[in-house]
Amino acid sequence: MAAERMGAEKALQGLPGWARAPGERDAIVRKFVFEDFNAAFGFMTRVALKADKMDHHPEWSNVYNRVEVLLTTHDADGVTGLDVEMAGFMDGVAVGLGGK
């Protein structure tokens, strides 16, 4: 059963630092900045392990110390509680690694 769509606006109420994705797509985005590539890659590794357990994978890119993330639930064609959970997890990991 697919997760229930809540929409980006509702999701963002509890996610400081996150924003609505540009364009028509119902998604949330954030750019994380770390001290160096090692910290950025460590962030992505921790998130990848969580994503596999949740069976909920982010769209992201990495350039040196930056990781840009887009979250949406493809089965629901928009933002769901899975995205909020993943965003909260990412925020916690980033803080632990000195990210902003």
CSV table of C-alpha atoms in Angstrom, one decimal:
chain,number,residue,atom,x,y,z
A,1,MET,CA,0.0,0.0,0.0
A,2,ALA,CA,1.3,3.4,-1.0
A,3,ALA,CA,2.0,6.1,1.6
A,4,GLU,CA,-0.7,8.9,1.8
A,5,ARG,CA,0.3,12.1,0.0
A,6,MET,CA,0.4,15.1,2.4
A,7,GLY,CA,2.0,17.7,0.0
A,8,ALA,CA,5.1,19.8,0.3
A,9,GLU,CA,3.5,22.7,2.1
A,10,LYS,CA,2.3,20.6,5.0
A,11,ALA,CA,5.6,18.7,5.2
A,12,LEU,CA,7.6,21.9,5.3
A,13,GLN,CA,5.8,23.1,8.5
A,14,GLY,CA,8.1,20.9,10.6
A,15,LEU,CA,11.2,21.0,8.5
A,16,PRO,CA,13.3,24.1,8.9
A,17,GLY,CA,16.0,24.4,6.2
A,18,TRP,CA,13.9,22.6,3.6
A,19,ALA,CA,12.1,24.2,0.7
A,20,ARG,CA,9.5,23.4,-1.9
A,21,ALA,CA,11.1,22.1,-5.1
A,22,PRO,CA,10.9,24.6,-8.0
A,23,GLY,CA,8.4,23.9,-10.7
A,24,GLU,CA,5.2,21.8,-10.7
A,25,ARG,CA,6.6,18.7,-8.9
A,26,ASP,CA,5.3,18.1,-5.3
A,27,ALA,CA,8.7,17.6,-3.7
A,28,ILE,CA,11.0,19.1,-1.0
A,29,VAL,CA,14.7,20.1,-1.4
A,30,ARG,CA,17.7,21.0,0.7
A,31,LYS,CA,21.4,21.7,0.1
A,32,PHE,CA,23.7,20.4,2.8
A,33,VAL,CA,27.3,21.8,3.1
A,34,PHE,CA,30.0,20.0,4.9
A,35,GLU,CA,33.6,20.7,5.8
A,36,ASP,CA,35.0,18.5,3.0
A,37,PHE,CA,34.3,15.6,0.6
A,38,ASN,CA,34.9,13.0,3.3
A,39,ALA,CA,32.1,14.4,5.5
A,40,ALA,CA,29.7,14.8,2.6
A,41,PHE,CA,30.4,11.2,1.5
A,42,GLY,CA,30.0,10.0,5.1
A,43,PHE,CA,26.6,11.7,5.2
A,44,MET,CA,25.5,10.0,2.0
A,45,THR,CA,26.7,6.6,3.2
A,46,ARG,CA,24.6,6.9,6.4
A,47,VAL,CA,21.6,8.1,4.5
A,48,ALA,CA,21.9,5.3,1.9
A,49,LEU,CA,21.8,2.7,4.7
A,50,LYS,CA,18.6,4.2,6.1
A,51,ALA,CA,17.1,4.6,2.7
A,52,ASP,CA,17.6,0.9,1.9
A,53,LYS,CA,16.0,-0.1,5.2
A,54,MET,CA,13.0,2.2,4.5
A,55,ASP,CA,12.9,1.3,0.8
A,56,HIS,CA,12.7,5.0,0.2
A,57,HIS,CA,15.5,6.5,-1.8
A,58,PRO,CA,16.4,10.2,-2.3
A,59,GLU,CA,17.2,11.9,-5.5
A,60,TRP,CA,20.5,13.6,-4.8
A,61,SER,CA,23.8,14.8,-6.2
A,62,ASN,CA,27.2,15.5,-4.7
A,63,VAL,CA,30.0,17.9,-5.6
A,64,TYR,CA,32.9,18.0,-3.3
A,65,ASN,CA,31.5,19.2,0.1
A,66,ARG,CA,27.9,19.8,-1.1
A,67,VAL,CA,25.0,17.4,-1.2
A,68,GLU,CA,21.8,18.5,-2.9
A,69,VAL,CA,18.7,16.4,-2.1
A,70,LEU,CA,15.2,16.2,-3.5
A,71,LEU,CA,12.6,14.0,-1.7
A,72,THR,CA,9.3,12.9,-3.0
A,73,THR,CA,7.4,9.6,-2.9
A,74,HIS,CA,7.1,8.3,-6.4
A,75,ASP,CA,4.2,5.9,-5.7
A,76,ALA,CA,2.1,8.7,-4.2
A,77,ASP,CA,3.2,11.3,-6.8
A,78,GLY,CA,4.2,13.7,-4.1
A,79,VAL,CA,5.4,14.3,-0.5
A,80,THR,CA,4.4,11.8,2.2
A,81,GLY,CA,5.4,10.9,5.7
A,82,LEU,CA,8.2,8.9,4.3
A,83,ASP,CA,9.8,12.0,3.0
A,84,VAL,CA,9.3,13.8,6.3
A,85,GLU,CA,10.9,10.9,8.1
A,86,MET,CA,13.9,10.8,5.7
A,87,ALA,CA,14.3,14.6,5.9
A,88,GLY,CA,14.4,14.5,9.7
A,89,PHE,CA,16.9,11.7,9.6
A,90,MET,CA,19.1,13.6,7.1
A,91,ASP,CA,19.0,16.7,9.3
A,92,GLY,CA,20.2,14.7,12.3
A,93,VAL,CA,23.0,13.0,10.4
A,94,ALA,CA,24.1,16.3,9.0
A,95,VAL,CA,24.3,18.0,12.4
A,96,GLY,CA,26.3,15.0,13.7
A,97,LEU,CA,28.9,15.5,10.9
A,98,GLY,CA,29.1,19.3,11.3
A,99,GLY,CA,27.0,20.0,8.2
A,100,LYS,CA,24.9,23.0,7.5
